[in-house]
């Protein structure tokens, strides 16, 4: 049976990167231009990690991370975002991912009654067996899920900014 992990922000990293305008993340992916510029304020010691969670629902991926993850889901789409810091002058290429959602939750998944957020996530092995990088439909949380194979590929290349949380699968 394949193992799966949620890609989560590594809170141990202090990035010190603040976007000037968050409207970029409010536009639906299909209406975004193929490339755009996002002005940011970043301290001189800012860490431009491979997984960059500037928005609560939409992380940005570095070019090396994007190149790996697109191999694990050929239906995933990506749009360029250039992060530009004016002082000190610095420009970095990142990608906004649009990853297909699948119905992969099992009947053992538990939700909180008051807001229908996840209490305990359990994946259905039959529903996710042919998937390596995806999002879940039917849940409010914007989780990005990777298989063990995809996770190992990210870790072998020493990519950073994320942590992996193992999921239960039945």
XYZ file of N, CA and C in Angstrom:
510
model
N 0.843 -1.176 0.000
C 0.000 0.000 0.000
C 0.895 1.249 0.000
N 0.548 2.212 -0.823
C 1.314 3.454 -0.953
C 1.050 4.357 0.256
N 2.059 5.121 0.671
C 1.927 6.086 1.761
C 1.766 7.480 1.181
N 1.034 8.339 1.914
C 0.774 9.710 1.464
C 1.058 10.702 2.581
N 1.391 11.930 2.161
C 1.748 12.994 3.085
C 1.102 14.302 2.646
N 0.797 15.149 3.626
C 0.348 16.507 3.341
C 1.591 17.388 3.328
N 1.697 18.253 2.329
C 2.753 19.260 2.310
C 2.279 20.435 3.160
N 3.018 20.737 4.214
C 2.651 21.822 5.123
C 3.800 22.818 5.245
N 3.470 24.022 5.656
C 4.455 25.059 5.885
C 5.367 24.669 7.046
N 6.649 24.882 6.871
C 7.606 24.647 7.953
C 7.679 25.922 8.785
N 7.007 25.927 9.906
C 6.893 27.120 10.763
C 8.208 27.477 11.449
N 9.196 26.603 11.388
C 10.488 26.903 12.004
C 11.271 27.938 11.212
N 10.860 28.175 9.970
C 11.574 29.106 9.101
C 10.935 30.484 9.214
N 11.757 31.465 9.458
C 11.287 32.846 9.530
C 11.654 33.526 8.208
N 10.680 33.651 7.330
C 10.967 34.098 5.960
C 11.079 35.614 5.806
N 10.301 36.387 6.533
C 10.308 37.850 6.452
C 10.021 38.353 5.042
N 9.025 37.750 4.395
C 8.612 38.177 3.057
C 7.141 38.559 3.130
N 6.827 39.787 2.745
C 5.449 40.259 2.809
C 5.032 40.812 1.447
N 3.986 40.256 0.843
C 3.498 40.794 -0.430
C 2.859 42.166 -0.220
N 3.027 43.051 -1.200
C 2.403 44.370 -1.119
C 0.910 44.277 -1.405
N 0.526 43.324 -2.269
C -0.869 43.221 -2.692
C -1.250 41.746 -2.765
N -2.255 41.360 -2.004
C -2.688 39.956 -1.968
C -3.748 39.638 -3.024
N -4.116 40.594 -3.860
C -5.165 40.361 -4.865
C -4.808 39.256 -5.846
N -3.541 39.024 -6.054
C -3.093 37.964 -6.958
C -3.689 36.612 -6.549
N -3.855 36.401 -5.250
C -4.343 35.121 -4.754
C -5.864 35.025 -4.747
N -6.541 36.142 -5.008
C -8.010 36.147 -5.038
C -8.548 35.850 -6.431
N -7.721 35.990 -7.448
C -8.125 35.740 -8.823
C -8.153 34.234 -9.085
N -9.242 33.715 -9.666
C -9.255 32.280 -10.011
C -8.103 31.956 -10.969
N -7.532 30.789 -10.804
C -6.362 30.381 -11.585
C -6.587 30.551 -13.086
N -7.745 30.165 -13.601
C -7.999 30.232 -15.048
C -8.001 31.662 -15.571
N -8.233 32.642 -14.707
C -8.268 34.042 -15.135
C -6.947 34.764 -14.891
N -5.986 34.075 -14.282
C -4.670 34.679 -14.057
C -3.899 34.742 -15.370
N -3.098 35.784 -15.558
C -2.219 35.796 -16.736
C -1.146 34.719 -16.577
N -0.524 34.283 -17.668
C 0.494 33.228 -17.582
C 1.720 33.630 -16.770
N 1.994 34.921 -16.690
C 3.120 35.411 -15.883
C 2.732 36.747 -15.276
N 3.159 36.959 -14.053
C 2.865 38.225 -13.385
C 3.964 38.562 -12.393
N 3.925 39.812 -11.936
C 4.919 40.313 -10.996
C 4.216 40.629 -9.686
N 4.826 40.220 -8.598
C 4.297 40.513 -7.272
C 5.373 41.265 -6.504
N 5.084 42.531 -6.195
C 6.018 43.311 -5.389
C 5.936 42.839 -3.945
N 7.095 42.697 -3.346
C 7.161 42.225 -1.957
C 8.091 43.124 -1.156
N 7.956 43.033 0.141
C 8.920 43.628 1.066
C 9.625 42.448 1.716
N 10.932 42.404 1.568
C 11.711 41.310 2.156
C 12.953 41.884 2.812
N 13.194 41.429 4.020
C 14.406 41.848 4.713
C 15.613 41.225 4.030
N 16.760 41.770 4.304
C 17.980 41.295 3.654
C 18.260 39.827 3.968
N 17.804 39.350 5.138
C 18.024 37.954 5.508
C 16.838 37.053 5.167
N 15.938 37.537 4.320
C 14.737 36.772 3.959
C 15.111 35.455 3.301
N 14.371 34.417 3.665
C 14.607 33.095 3.090
C 13.579 32.825 1.992
N 14.050 32.715 0.775
C 13.195 32.379 -0.356
C 13.227 30.856 -0.492
N 12.346 30.204 0.243
C 12.332 28.746 0.298
C 11.636 28.159 -0.931
N 11.759 26.862 -1.099
C 11.143 26.189 -2.240
C 9.616 26.135 -2.127
N 9.119 26.047 -0.917
C 7.669 26.079 -0.621
C 7.460 27.395 0.098
N 6.754 28.327 -0.540
C 6.614 29.668 0.013
C 5.138 29.981 0.246
N 4.673 29.902 1.489
C 3.251 30.108 1.791
C 2.903 31.579 2.025
N 2.850 32.381 0.962
C 2.492 33.787 1.123
C 0.995 33.965 1.366
N 0.204 33.001 0.930
C -1.244 33.020 1.118
C -1.620 31.782 1.927
N -2.692 31.873 2.705
C -3.093 30.733 3.527
C -3.599 29.562 2.698
N -4.086 29.825 1.500
C -4.650 28.739 0.697
C -3.825 28.394 -0.541
N -2.815 29.206 -0.854
C -2.097 29.010 -2.100
C -0.604 29.246 -1.919
N 0.180 28.193 -1.758
C 1.628 28.390 -1.659
C 2.223 28.662 -3.034
N 3.412 29.213 -3.034
C 4.173 29.366 -4.264
C 5.278 28.318 -4.237
N 5.627 27.816 -5.421
C 6.659 26.789 -5.542
C 7.863 27.352 -6.287
N 9.051 27.009 -5.817
C 10.256 27.387 -6.546
C 10.298 26.607 -7.857
N 11.162 27.032 -8.747
C 11.287 26.339 -10.028
C 11.727 24.883 -9.851
N 12.728 24.584 -8.999
C 13.095 23.171 -8.817
C 11.945 22.325 -8.248
N 11.187 22.866 -7.318
C 10.069 22.112 -6.739
C 8.971 21.894 -7.775
N 8.689 22.902 -8.562
C 7.675 22.788 -9.625
C 8.080 21.712 -10.632
N 9.349 21.689 -11.035
C 9.812 20.705 -12.024
C 9.644 19.273 -11.519
N 9.815 19.065 -10.234
C 9.637 17.726 -9.668
C 8.153 17.367 -9.598
N 7.349 18.260 -9.030
C 5.936 17.933 -8.818
C 5.156 17.773 -10.115
N 5.532 18.501 -11.155
C 4.806 18.348 -12.412
C 5.030 16.967 -13.027
N 6.101 16.298 -12.655
C 6.335 14.930 -13.113
C 5.362 13.944 -12.477
N 4.860 14.286 -11.303
C 3.973 13.393 -10.561
C 2.490 13.639 -10.822
N 2.162 14.689 -11.579
C 0.787 14.911 -12.008
C 0.826 15.715 -13.296
N 0.628 15.041 -14.409
C 0.726 15.707 -15.713
C -0.450 16.635 -15.973
N -1.496 16.562 -15.160
C -2.646 17.459 -15.320
C -2.489 18.746 -14.512
N -1.496 18.820 -13.650
C -1.251 20.040 -12.877
C -0.816 21.148 -13.826
N -1.251 22.353 -13.529
C -0.889 23.532 -14.318
C -0.214 24.537 -13.407
N 0.658 25.360 -13.995
C 1.428 26.311 -13.209
C 1.497 27.644 -13.944
N 1.470 28.717 -13.172
C 1.634 30.058 -13.737
C 2.759 30.763 -13.004
N 3.547 31.511 -13.786
C 4.733 32.177 -13.250
C 4.385 33.394 -12.405
N 5.147 33.558 -11.340
C 5.067 34.767 -10.522
C 6.498 35.183 -10.215
N 6.815 36.403 -10.593
C 8.126 36.943 -10.255
C 7.969 37.771 -8.992
N 8.667 37.368 -7.942
C 8.670 38.124 -6.700
C 9.776 39.165 -6.812
N 9.393 40.434 -6.675
C 10.351 41.512 -6.849
C 10.431 42.328 -5.562
N 11.629 42.393 -5.031
C 11.910 43.213 -3.861
C 12.731 44.400 -4.353
N 12.267 45.605 -4.092
C 12.928 46.805 -4.619
C 14.181 47.188 -3.827
N 14.169 46.993 -2.507
C 15.316 47.360 -1.671
C 15.541 46.276 -0.641
N 16.588 45.527 -0.631
C 17.593 45.478 -1.690
C 17.014 44.811 -2.931
N 17.548 45.139 -4.071
C 17.003 44.644 -5.329
C 17.213 43.134 -5.426
N 16.104 42.441 -5.617
C 16.152 40.985 -5.762
C 14.895 40.542 -6.494
N 15.064 39.593 -7.410
C 13.933 39.028 -8.152
C 14.053 37.514 -8.143
N 12.935 36.831 -7.838
C 12.916 35.372 -7.785
C 11.720 34.842 -8.566
N 11.932 33.762 -9.300
C 10.858 33.112 -10.047
C 10.183 32.060 -9.173
N 8.847 32.144 -9.097
C 8.038 31.146 -8.400
C 6.880 30.756 -9.295
N 6.153 29.742 -8.882
C 5.032 29.217 -9.648
C 3.806 29.061 -8.760
N 2.650 29.433 -9.286
C 1.376 29.176 -8.621
C 0.842 27.870 -9.198
N 0.634 26.852 -8.351
C 0.133 25.575 -8.872
C -1.391 25.504 -8.895
N -1.906 24.837 -9.892
C -3.314 24.456 -9.946
C -3.312 22.940 -10.112
N -3.640 22.259 -9.035
C -3.532 20.808 -8.999
C -4.935 20.212 -8.970
N -5.231 19.267 -9.857
C -6.565 18.656 -9.863
C -6.923 18.038 -8.514
N -8.191 18.172 -8.162
C -8.703 17.581 -6.920
C -9.320 16.231 -7.222
N -9.167 15.322 -6.282
C -9.814 14.020 -6.408
C -10.603 13.737 -5.129
N -11.609 12.912 -5.256
C -12.384 12.476 -4.107
C -11.648 11.289 -3.511
N -10.778 11.563 -2.539
C -9.948 10.503 -1.990
C -10.179 10.224 -0.523
N -11.182 10.875 0.063
C -11.392 10.664 1.501
C -12.205 9.392 1.744
N -11.887 8.724 2.830
C -12.607 7.495 3.172
C -13.789 7.841 4.074
N -14.623 6.858 4.291
C -15.782 7.041 5.169
C -15.358 7.213 6.618
N -14.119 6.866 6.950
C -13.615 7.030 8.315
C -13.152 8.458 8.618
N -13.124 9.318 7.611
C -12.747 10.713 7.828
C -13.779 11.380 8.729
N -13.290 12.153 9.684
C -14.180 12.840 10.620
C -14.097 14.346 10.408
N -15.260 15.023 10.530
C -15.352 16.468 10.391
C -15.911 17.074 11.676
N -15.519 18.300 11.966
C -16.139 19.030 13.065
C -17.539 19.456 12.625
N -18.522 19.260 13.487
C -19.917 19.544 13.143
C -20.179 21.039 12.932
N -19.526 21.897 13.695
C -19.848 23.330 13.644
C -19.384 24.030 12.370
N -18.299 23.574 11.738
C -17.837 24.269 10.527
C -17.401 23.336 9.395
N -17.561 22.042 9.586
C -17.225 21.035 8.579
C -15.753 21.038 8.157
N -14.872 21.496 9.049
C -13.440 21.359 8.794
C -13.012 19.964 9.240
N -11.865 19.541 8.764
C -11.389 18.198 9.068
C -10.995 18.038 10.532
N -11.457 16.969 11.107
C -11.056 16.594 12.460
C -9.998 15.490 12.375
N -10.257 14.515 11.518
C -9.326 13.400 11.319
C -9.452 12.933 9.869
N -8.397 13.121 9.097
C -8.404 12.767 7.678
C -7.889 11.347 7.483
N -8.670 10.558 6.750
C -8.269 9.209 6.378
C -8.498 9.075 4.876
N -7.465 8.669 4.148
C -7.586 8.486 2.705
C -8.101 7.092 2.384
N -8.819 6.994 1.280
C -9.310 5.713 0.769
C -8.276 5.196 -0.233
N -7.637 4.088 0.072
C -6.548 3.574 -0.759
C -6.983 3.291 -2.193
N -8.212 2.857 -2.393
C -8.691 2.560 -3.751
C -8.897 3.833 -4.570
N -9.312 4.912 -3.917
C -9.568 6.167 -4.629
C -8.288 6.922 -4.985
N -7.236 6.736 -4.204
C -6.002 7.503 -4.431
C -4.857 6.676 -5.012
N -5.088 5.405 -5.280
C -3.986 4.500 -5.627
C -3.181 4.893 -6.862
N -3.759 5.563 -7.826
C -3.024 5.935 -9.039
C -2.586 7.401 -9.038
N -2.597 8.043 -7.892
C -2.284 9.473 -7.804
C -1.044 9.689 -6.937
N -0.234 10.681 -7.351
C 1.026 10.945 -6.663
C 1.113 12.372 -6.122
N 0.361 13.299 -6.716
C 0.363 14.711 -6.309
C -1.016 15.243 -6.633
N -1.778 15.632 -5.604
C -3.162 16.046 -5.825
C -3.680 16.854 -4.653
N -4.884 17.379 -4.844
C -5.639 18.029 -3.770
C -6.881 17.195 -3.538
N -7.505 17.407 -2.401
C -8.718 16.654 -2.070
C -9.959 17.478 -2.350
N -10.944 16.867 -2.995
C -12.244 17.517 -3.148
C -13.088 17.129 -1.943
N -14.078 17.914 -1.655
C -14.976 17.603 -0.555
C -14.465 18.011 0.811
N -13.368 18.768 0.850
C -12.853 19.287 2.128
C -12.584 20.780 1.976
N -12.688 21.495 3.078
C -12.466 22.942 3.056
C -10.990 23.307 3.049
N -10.172 22.467 3.643
C -8.747 22.748 3.754
C -8.060 22.608 2.392
N -7.158 23.522 2.089
C -6.470 23.489 0.790
C -5.217 22.618 0.810
N -5.365 21.373 1.225
C -4.213 20.500 1.361
C -3.659 20.054 0.012
N -2.330 20.035 -0.062
C -1.629 19.455 -1.193
C -1.080 18.118 -0.696
N -1.409 17.037 -1.386
C -1.037 15.686 -0.975
C -0.002 15.134 -1.954
N 1.012 14.472 -1.397
C 2.020 13.811 -2.232
C 2.191 12.374 -1.762
N 2.530 11.526 -2.701
C 2.825 10.130 -2.377
C 4.223 10.045 -1.779
N 4.534 8.902 -1.217
C 5.871 8.674 -0.676
C 6.922 8.881 -1.760
N 6.642 8.407 -2.967
C 7.604 8.546 -4.077
C 7.892 10.020 -4.373
N 6.843 10.839 -4.432
C 7.019 12.266 -4.703
C 7.742 12.941 -3.535
N 7.366 12.576 -2.305
C 8.004 13.151 -1.118
C 9.499 12.835 -1.102
N 9.852 11.595 -1.389
C 11.266 11.210 -1.408
C 12.031 11.973 -2.477
N 11.385 12.206 -3.611
C 12.017 12.955 -4.688
C 12.313 14.394 -4.257
N 11.402 15.005 -3.524
C 11.614 16.364 -3.013
C 12.746 16.380 -1.982
N 12.742 15.401 -1.101
C 13.741 15.355 -0.035
C 15.143 15.043 -0.556
N 15.237 14.195 -1.579
C 16.553 13.868 -2.159
C 17.243 15.095 -2.726
N 16.462 16.065 -3.146
C 17.022 17.277 -3.749
C 17.184 18.403 -2.732
N 16.996 18.081 -1.467
C 17.187 19.043 -0.367
C 16.335 20.294 -0.509
N 15.121 20.131 -1.010
C 14.210 21.274 -1.097
C 13.734 21.624 0.308
N 13.331 22.875 0.497
C 13.016 23.314 1.853
C 11.757 24.178 1.911
N 11.383 24.528 3.141
C 10.229 25.387 3.363
C 8.960 24.631 3.699
N 9.014 23.326 3.632
C 7.834 22.511 3.905
C 8.184 21.409 4.891
N 7.147 20.841 5.445
C 7.300 19.627 6.236
C 6.243 18.653 5.750
N 6.438 17.412 6.044
C 5.525 16.365 5.595
C 4.806 15.766 6.793
N 3.486 15.667 6.664
C 2.693 15.026 7.707
C 2.070 13.785 7.120
N 2.416 12.642 7.688
C 1.908 11.359 7.174
C 0.407 11.248 7.386
N -0.262 10.684 6.392
C -1.708 10.494 6.449
C -2.058 9.036 6.705
N -3.184 8.858 7.338
C -3.713 7.513 7.538
C -4.428 7.100 6.259
N -4.280 5.842 5.882
C -4.915 5.347 4.664
C -5.509 3.979 4.923
N -6.723 3.785 4.467
C -7.418 2.491 4.606
C -7.815 1.968 3.253
